[in-house]
Amino acid sequence: MRKKLIIGNWKMNKDVHETVTFVNDIIARMNDFKLLIDNNRIGIVICPPFVSLFVANEIIKGTQIKLGAQNVYHLDEGAYTGEISLKMLKSVGCEYVILGHSERRQYFQETNDLINLKVKQTLINNLIPIICVGETLSERELGVTDRVITTQINAILSGLNEKDIEKIVIAYEPVWAIGTGKNASPEQANQVHIHIRNVISTLFTLEVAEKLIILYGGSVNVQNANELLSQSDIDGFLVGGASIKGESFINIIRTAIEVVNNYKKM
Ligand code: PGA
């Protein structure tokens, strides 16, 4: 069984003070069940805004929570006003970075080619890229979802090798399901996850495709988490709205623990 990853994408929410309160709160809530978490089977990651990374890292040290950023620039240093490098992310304890989120594509004109550069730079710096792909509503209605996803993956993973693929995570995030309260049905999502695995298998190897962690993102909440996670090819979540409220984030983690522990008993 592949590891289940639960990743919270806070987006542009919580200042430094709110981060301190919130991270302490989730750690306290996790105390009840932290012994049930098998670290080889479940990973928990939070992705606060850049300015909160340092303080979040200080608080999560020694816990089961890991740190990720929501974006990065593709060069190491220089005259790029306003940008953040991978070296900087590493220095504040980040192990993951979200790349190619649809909000970055939509509002900041990020292209597949730029995301490809960011993925390469992330791998060179030994961080784990969480690469987002997904179709818009009109693309789904036109029936071209698979084709759109294939094009995104081909471009974003161009120039990478099999070893690189072992170090990435892909998040399938249908654009029409992000922040809308409309999630893809578990079957719809799983179908796309299977398609992604097939594309990876064709581009690289079946072995690498089978090991790849593929997350679902788009209006994940406590109500739909169990059914989504029980699908054959859904290996966890990239959670937006429900990750910035302690109770819902914790309950999604609890659900992942239940799914993993039930699987172990089977
Ligand atoms: P949502 O966001 O859970 O609020 O839909 C998911 C995401 O954008 O990663």
Tab-separated table of C-alpha atoms and ligand atoms in Angstrom:
chain	number	residue	atom	x	y	z
A	1	MET	CA	0.000	0.000	0.000
A	2	ARG	CA	1.277	3.456	-0.888
A	3	LYS	CA	1.731	5.998	1.866
A	4	LYS	CA	-1.230	8.327	2.482
A	5	LEU	CA	-0.293	11.995	2.485
A	6	ILE	CA	-2.507	14.697	3.932
A	7	ILE	CA	-1.305	18.137	2.911
A	8	GLY	CA	-2.834	21.416	4.046
A	9	ASN	CA	-2.579	24.295	1.583
A	10	TRP	CA	-3.354	27.375	3.638
A	11	LYS	CA	-3.211	29.687	0.602
A	12	MET	CA	-3.109	33.381	1.643
A	13	ASN	CA	-4.495	32.803	5.132
A	14	LYS	CA	-3.125	33.304	8.665
A	15	ASP	CA	-0.480	35.808	9.719
A	16	VAL	CA	2.424	34.859	11.983
A	17	HIS	CA	0.406	35.226	15.202
A	18	GLU	CA	-2.483	33.179	13.859
A	19	THR	CA	0.001	30.567	12.662
A	20	VAL	CA	1.442	30.164	16.159
A	21	THR	CA	-2.003	29.695	17.687
A	22	PHE	CA	-3.198	27.360	14.942
A	23	VAL	CA	-0.160	25.076	14.798
A	24	ASN	CA	-0.128	24.725	18.583
A	25	ASP	CA	-3.818	23.891	18.428
A	26	ILE	CA	-3.414	21.100	15.860
A	27	ILE	CA	-0.480	19.623	17.760
A	28	ALA	CA	-2.571	19.586	20.938
A	29	ARG	CA	-5.464	17.946	19.095
A	30	MET	CA	-3.116	15.336	17.639
A	31	ASN	CA	-1.983	14.317	21.129
A	32	ASP	CA	-5.052	12.110	21.453
A	33	PHE	CA	-4.136	9.904	18.556
A	34	LYS	CA	-0.524	10.523	17.596
A	35	LEU	CA	0.473	7.028	18.718
A	36	LEU	CA	-1.887	5.610	16.100
A	37	ILE	CA	0.017	7.295	13.311
A	38	ASP	CA	2.365	4.930	11.535
A	39	ASN	CA	4.912	7.291	9.999
A	40	ASN	CA	5.688	4.883	7.204
A	41	ARG	CA	2.073	4.892	6.112
A	42	ILE	CA	0.828	8.394	6.820
A	43	GLY	CA	2.441	11.766	6.227
A	44	ILE	CA	1.086	15.119	7.387
A	45	VAL	CA	2.272	18.357	5.811
A	46	ILE	CA	1.223	21.960	6.352
A	47	CYS	CA	1.931	24.697	3.802
A	48	PRO	CA	1.581	28.121	5.441
A	49	PRO	CA	2.404	31.398	3.643
A	50	PHE	CA	6.129	32.183	3.272
A	51	VAL	CA	6.345	34.603	6.206
A	52	SER	CA	4.949	31.991	8.610
A	53	LEU	CA	7.251	29.130	7.574
A	54	PHE	CA	10.016	29.887	10.055
A	55	VAL	CA	7.769	30.111	13.074
A	56	ALA	CA	5.724	27.072	12.004
A	57	ASN	CA	8.928	25.064	11.692
A	58	GLU	CA	10.007	26.005	15.216
A	59	ILE	CA	6.715	24.693	16.591
A	60	ILE	CA	6.469	21.436	14.607
A	61	LYS	CA	10.009	20.267	15.400
A	62	GLY	CA	9.836	16.798	16.948
A	63	THR	CA	6.220	16.210	15.851
A	64	GLN	CA	4.852	14.182	12.941
A	65	ILE	CA	4.050	17.309	10.948
A	66	LYS	CA	6.273	18.322	8.036
A	67	LEU	CA	6.553	21.677	6.327
A	68	GLY	CA	5.876	22.743	2.750
A	69	ALA	CA	5.756	26.012	0.803
A	70	GLN	CA	3.084	27.066	-1.666
A	71	ASN	CA	5.407	28.208	-4.454
A	72	VAL	CA	9.051	28.948	-5.255
A	73	TYR	CA	11.159	30.681	-7.898
A	74	HIS	CA	13.155	28.518	-10.279
A	75	LEU	CA	16.548	30.176	-9.768
A	76	ASP	CA	18.846	30.023	-6.749
A	77	GLU	CA	19.597	33.703	-6.137
A	78	GLY	CA	19.931	37.081	-7.774
A	79	ALA	CA	18.095	40.244	-8.691
A	80	TYR	CA	14.542	38.902	-8.705
A	81	THR	CA	12.653	41.303	-6.479
A	82	GLY	CA	9.943	39.651	-4.460
A	83	GLU	CA	10.893	36.063	-5.205
A	84	ILE	CA	11.867	33.212	-2.859
A	85	SER	CA	14.475	30.514	-3.656
A	86	LEU	CA	14.697	26.853	-2.762
A	87	LYS	CA	17.755	27.548	-0.636
A	88	MET	CA	15.629	29.918	1.437
A	89	LEU	CA	12.857	27.350	1.778
A	90	LYS	CA	15.374	24.734	2.917
A	91	SER	CA	16.790	27.118	5.490
A	92	VAL	CA	13.395	27.346	7.188
A	93	GLY	CA	12.837	23.600	7.224
A	94	CYS	CA	10.654	23.028	4.157
A	95	GLU	CA	10.649	19.536	2.711
A	96	TYR	CA	7.846	20.026	0.192
A	97	VAL	CA	6.746	22.692	-2.261
A	98	ILE	CA	3.438	22.984	-4.110
A	99	LEU	CA	3.988	23.752	-7.795
A	100	GLY	CA	1.617	24.663	-10.589
A	101	HIS	CA	-1.443	25.219	-8.442
A	102	SER	CA	-4.312	26.319	-10.690
A	103	GLU	CA	-4.581	29.614	-8.799
A	104	ARG	CA	-0.989	30.352	-9.805
A	105	ARG	CA	-1.769	29.415	-13.389
A	106	GLN	CA	-4.921	31.526	-13.401
A	107	TYR	CA	-3.869	34.668	-11.492
A	108	PHE	CA	-0.107	34.691	-12.042
A	109	GLN	CA	0.080	33.323	-15.579
A	110	GLU	CA	2.232	30.315	-14.698
A	111	THR	CA	2.718	28.015	-17.678
A	112	ASN	CA	3.593	24.333	-17.896
A	113	ASP	CA	7.088	25.315	-19.103
A	114	LEU	CA	7.706	27.503	-16.068
A	115	ILE	CA	6.379	24.790	-13.756
A	116	ASN	CA	8.766	22.336	-15.436
A	117	LEU	CA	11.711	24.625	-14.551
A	118	LYS	CA	10.477	24.872	-10.959
A	119	VAL	CA	10.127	21.099	-10.658
A	120	LYS	CA	13.683	20.562	-11.912
A	121	GLN	CA	15.115	23.141	-9.536
A	122	THR	CA	13.153	21.656	-6.651
A	123	LEU	CA	14.571	18.205	-7.323
A	124	ILE	CA	18.123	19.562	-7.617
A	125	ASN	CA	17.630	21.032	-4.141
A	126	ASN	CA	16.225	17.784	-2.728
A	127	LEU	CA	12.781	19.062	-1.871
A	128	ILE	CA	9.662	17.171	-2.896
A	129	PRO	CA	7.544	18.893	-5.544
A	130	ILE	CA	3.779	18.514	-5.197
A	131	ILE	CA	2.781	19.021	-8.815
A	132	CYS	CA	-0.808	20.113	-9.461
A	133	VAL	CA	-2.709	19.178	-12.600
A	134	GLY	CA	-6.381	19.434	-13.441
A	135	GLU	CA	-9.005	20.402	-15.981
A	136	THR	CA	-11.412	23.338	-16.035
A	137	LEU	CA	-15.178	22.899	-16.045
A	138	SER	CA	-15.453	23.570	-19.784
A	139	GLU	CA	-12.720	21.036	-20.504
A	140	ARG	CA	-14.562	18.433	-18.447
A	141	GLU	CA	-17.807	19.238	-20.235
A	142	LEU	CA	-16.068	18.908	-23.597
A	143	GLY	CA	-14.876	15.458	-22.540
A	144	VAL	CA	-11.171	16.319	-22.886
A	145	THR	CA	-10.102	15.840	-19.248
A	146	ASP	CA	-7.683	12.985	-19.972
A	147	ARG	CA	-6.134	14.828	-22.879
A	148	VAL	CA	-5.614	18.004	-20.826
A	149	ILE	CA	-3.991	16.063	-17.988
A	150	THR	CA	-1.734	14.175	-20.392
A	151	THR	CA	-0.567	17.434	-21.980
A	152	GLN	CA	0.151	18.979	-18.571
A	153	ILE	CA	2.112	15.954	-17.375
A	154	ASN	CA	4.108	15.637	-20.607
A	155	ALA	CA	5.198	19.250	-20.406
A	156	ILE	CA	5.787	19.486	-16.671
A	157	LEU	CA	7.815	16.279	-16.440
A	158	SER	CA	9.794	16.886	-19.613
A	159	GLY	CA	13.505	16.143	-19.147
A	160	LEU	CA	13.004	14.159	-15.931
A	161	ASN	CA	14.083	10.555	-15.464
A	162	GLU	CA	12.732	7.577	-13.583
A	163	LYS	CA	14.721	8.397	-10.444
A	164	ASP	CA	13.215	11.888	-10.416
A	165	ILE	CA	9.694	10.485	-10.589
A	166	GLU	CA	10.352	8.518	-7.405
A	167	LYS	CA	10.749	11.855	-5.619
A	168	ILE	CA	7.649	13.679	-6.801
A	169	VAL	CA	4.030	13.819	-5.716
A	170	ILE	CA	1.205	14.641	-8.144
A	171	ALA	CA	-2.020	16.298	-7.028
A	172	TYR	CA	-5.070	15.976	-9.242
A	173	GLU	CA	-7.108	19.116	-8.658
A	174	PRO	CA	-10.053	19.655	-10.985
A	175	VAL	CA	-10.232	23.442	-11.244
A	176	TRP	CA	-14.037	23.396	-11.000
A	177	ALA	CA	-13.844	21.688	-7.611
A	178	ILE	CA	-11.404	24.066	-5.918
A	179	GLY	CA	-13.003	26.209	-3.256
A	180	THR	CA	-16.439	25.661	-4.800
A	181	GLY	CA	-17.840	23.069	-2.413
A	182	LYS	CA	-18.254	20.777	-5.460
A	183	ASN	CA	-15.935	17.814	-5.201
A	184	ALA	CA	-15.302	15.278	-7.919
A	185	SER	CA	-17.142	12.072	-7.073
A	186	PRO	CA	-14.811	9.390	-5.718
A	187	GLU	CA	-15.213	7.410	-8.958
A	188	GLN	CA	-14.602	10.457	-11.166
A	189	ALA	CA	-11.473	11.336	-9.230
A	190	ASN	CA	-10.210	7.782	-9.161
A	191	GLN	CA	-10.611	7.461	-12.931
A	192	VAL	CA	-8.359	10.451	-13.472
A	193	HIS	CA	-5.844	9.108	-10.943
A	194	ILE	CA	-5.710	5.853	-12.885
A	195	HIS	CA	-5.220	7.830	-16.074
A	196	ILE	CA	-2.327	9.755	-14.462
A	197	ARG	CA	-0.717	6.473	-13.393
A	198	ASN	CA	-1.063	5.157	-16.955
A	199	VAL	CA	0.559	8.260	-18.389
A	200	ILE	CA	3.477	7.905	-15.964
A	201	SER	CA	3.774	4.238	-16.797
A	202	THR	CA	3.971	5.044	-20.524
A	203	LEU	CA	6.477	7.868	-20.050
A	204	PHE	CA	8.614	6.031	-17.497
A	205	THR	CA	7.965	2.536	-16.088
A	206	LEU	CA	5.057	0.649	-14.575
A	207	GLU	CA	7.046	0.187	-11.374
A	208	VAL	CA	7.581	3.903	-10.918
A	209	ALA	CA	3.921	4.600	-11.768
A	210	GLU	CA	2.750	2.154	-9.138
A	211	LYS	CA	4.851	3.784	-6.439
A	212	LEU	CA	3.818	7.347	-7.303
A	213	ILE	CA	1.723	9.149	-4.683
A	214	ILE	CA	-1.248	10.829	-6.369
A	215	LEU	CA	-3.314	13.178	-4.199
A	216	TYR	CA	-6.783	14.497	-4.807
A	217	GLY	CA	-7.620	18.148	-4.141
A	218	GLY	CA	-10.846	20.109	-4.538
A	219	SER	CA	-13.358	20.685	-1.732
A	220	VAL	CA	-12.106	17.816	0.399
A	221	ASN	CA	-13.875	17.799	3.750
A	222	VAL	CA	-14.660	15.500	6.653
A	223	GLN	CA	-17.780	14.204	4.906
A	224	ASN	CA	-16.179	13.097	1.653
A	225	ALA	CA	-12.687	12.152	2.905
A	226	ASN	CA	-13.396	8.514	3.732
A	227	GLU	CA	-14.991	7.577	0.443
A	228	LEU	CA	-12.352	9.380	-1.597
A	229	LEU	CA	-9.496	7.808	0.356
A	230	SER	CA	-10.982	4.353	-0.033
A	231	GLN	CA	-10.498	4.466	-3.817
A	232	SER	CA	-7.776	2.314	-5.320
A	233	ASP	CA	-5.615	5.141	-6.648
A	234	ILE	CA	-6.238	8.065	-4.296
A	235	ASP	CA	-3.243	8.318	-1.976
A	236	GLY	CA	-4.206	11.341	0.072
A	237	PHE	CA	-5.285	14.941	-0.238
A	238	LEU	CA	-4.212	18.453	-0.945
A	239	VAL	CA	-6.705	20.255	1.275
A	240	GLY	CA	-7.448	23.985	1.024
A	241	GLY	CA	-10.367	25.428	2.987
A	242	ALA	CA	-10.725	22.518	5.391
A	243	SER	CA	-7.023	22.683	6.333
A	244	ILE	CA	-7.234	26.086	7.980
A	245	LYS	CA	-9.754	25.013	10.595
A	246	GLY	CA	-8.289	22.832	13.338
A	247	GLU	CA	-11.251	20.549	13.734
A	248	SER	CA	-11.756	19.715	10.080
A	249	PHE	CA	-8.046	19.249	9.361
A	250	ILE	CA	-7.682	16.938	12.340
A	251	ASN	CA	-10.743	14.936	11.367
A	252	ILE	CA	-9.409	14.435	7.852
A	253	ILE	CA	-6.162	13.124	9.378
A	254	ARG	CA	-8.192	10.840	11.653
A	255	THR	CA	-10.026	9.507	8.604
A	256	ALA	CA	-6.712	8.710	6.904
A	257	ILE	CA	-5.573	6.842	10.019
A	258	GLU	CA	-8.805	4.819	10.039
A	259	VAL	CA	-8.484	3.940	6.355
A	260	VAL	CA	-4.852	2.864	6.779
A	261	ASN	CA	-5.480	0.910	9.979
A	262	ASN	CA	-8.513	-0.875	8.494
A	263	TYR	CA	-6.448	-1.784	5.481
A	264	LYS	CA	-3.740	-3.231	7.737
A	265	LYS	CA	-6.333	-5.428	9.497
A	266	MET	CA	-7.665	-6.788	6.199
B	1	PGA	P1	-10.133	23.523	-1.477
B	1	PGA	O1	-8.710	23.850	-2.166
B	1	PGA	O2	-9.931	22.315	-0.615
B	1	PGA	O3	-10.464	24.757	-0.703
B	1	PGA	O4	-11.090	23.269	-2.586
B	1	PGA	C1	-7.867	22.824	-2.602
B	1	PGA	C2	-6.619	23.432	-3.199
B	1	PGA	O5	-6.716	24.485	-3.835
B	1	PGA	O6	-5.515	22.885	-3.063
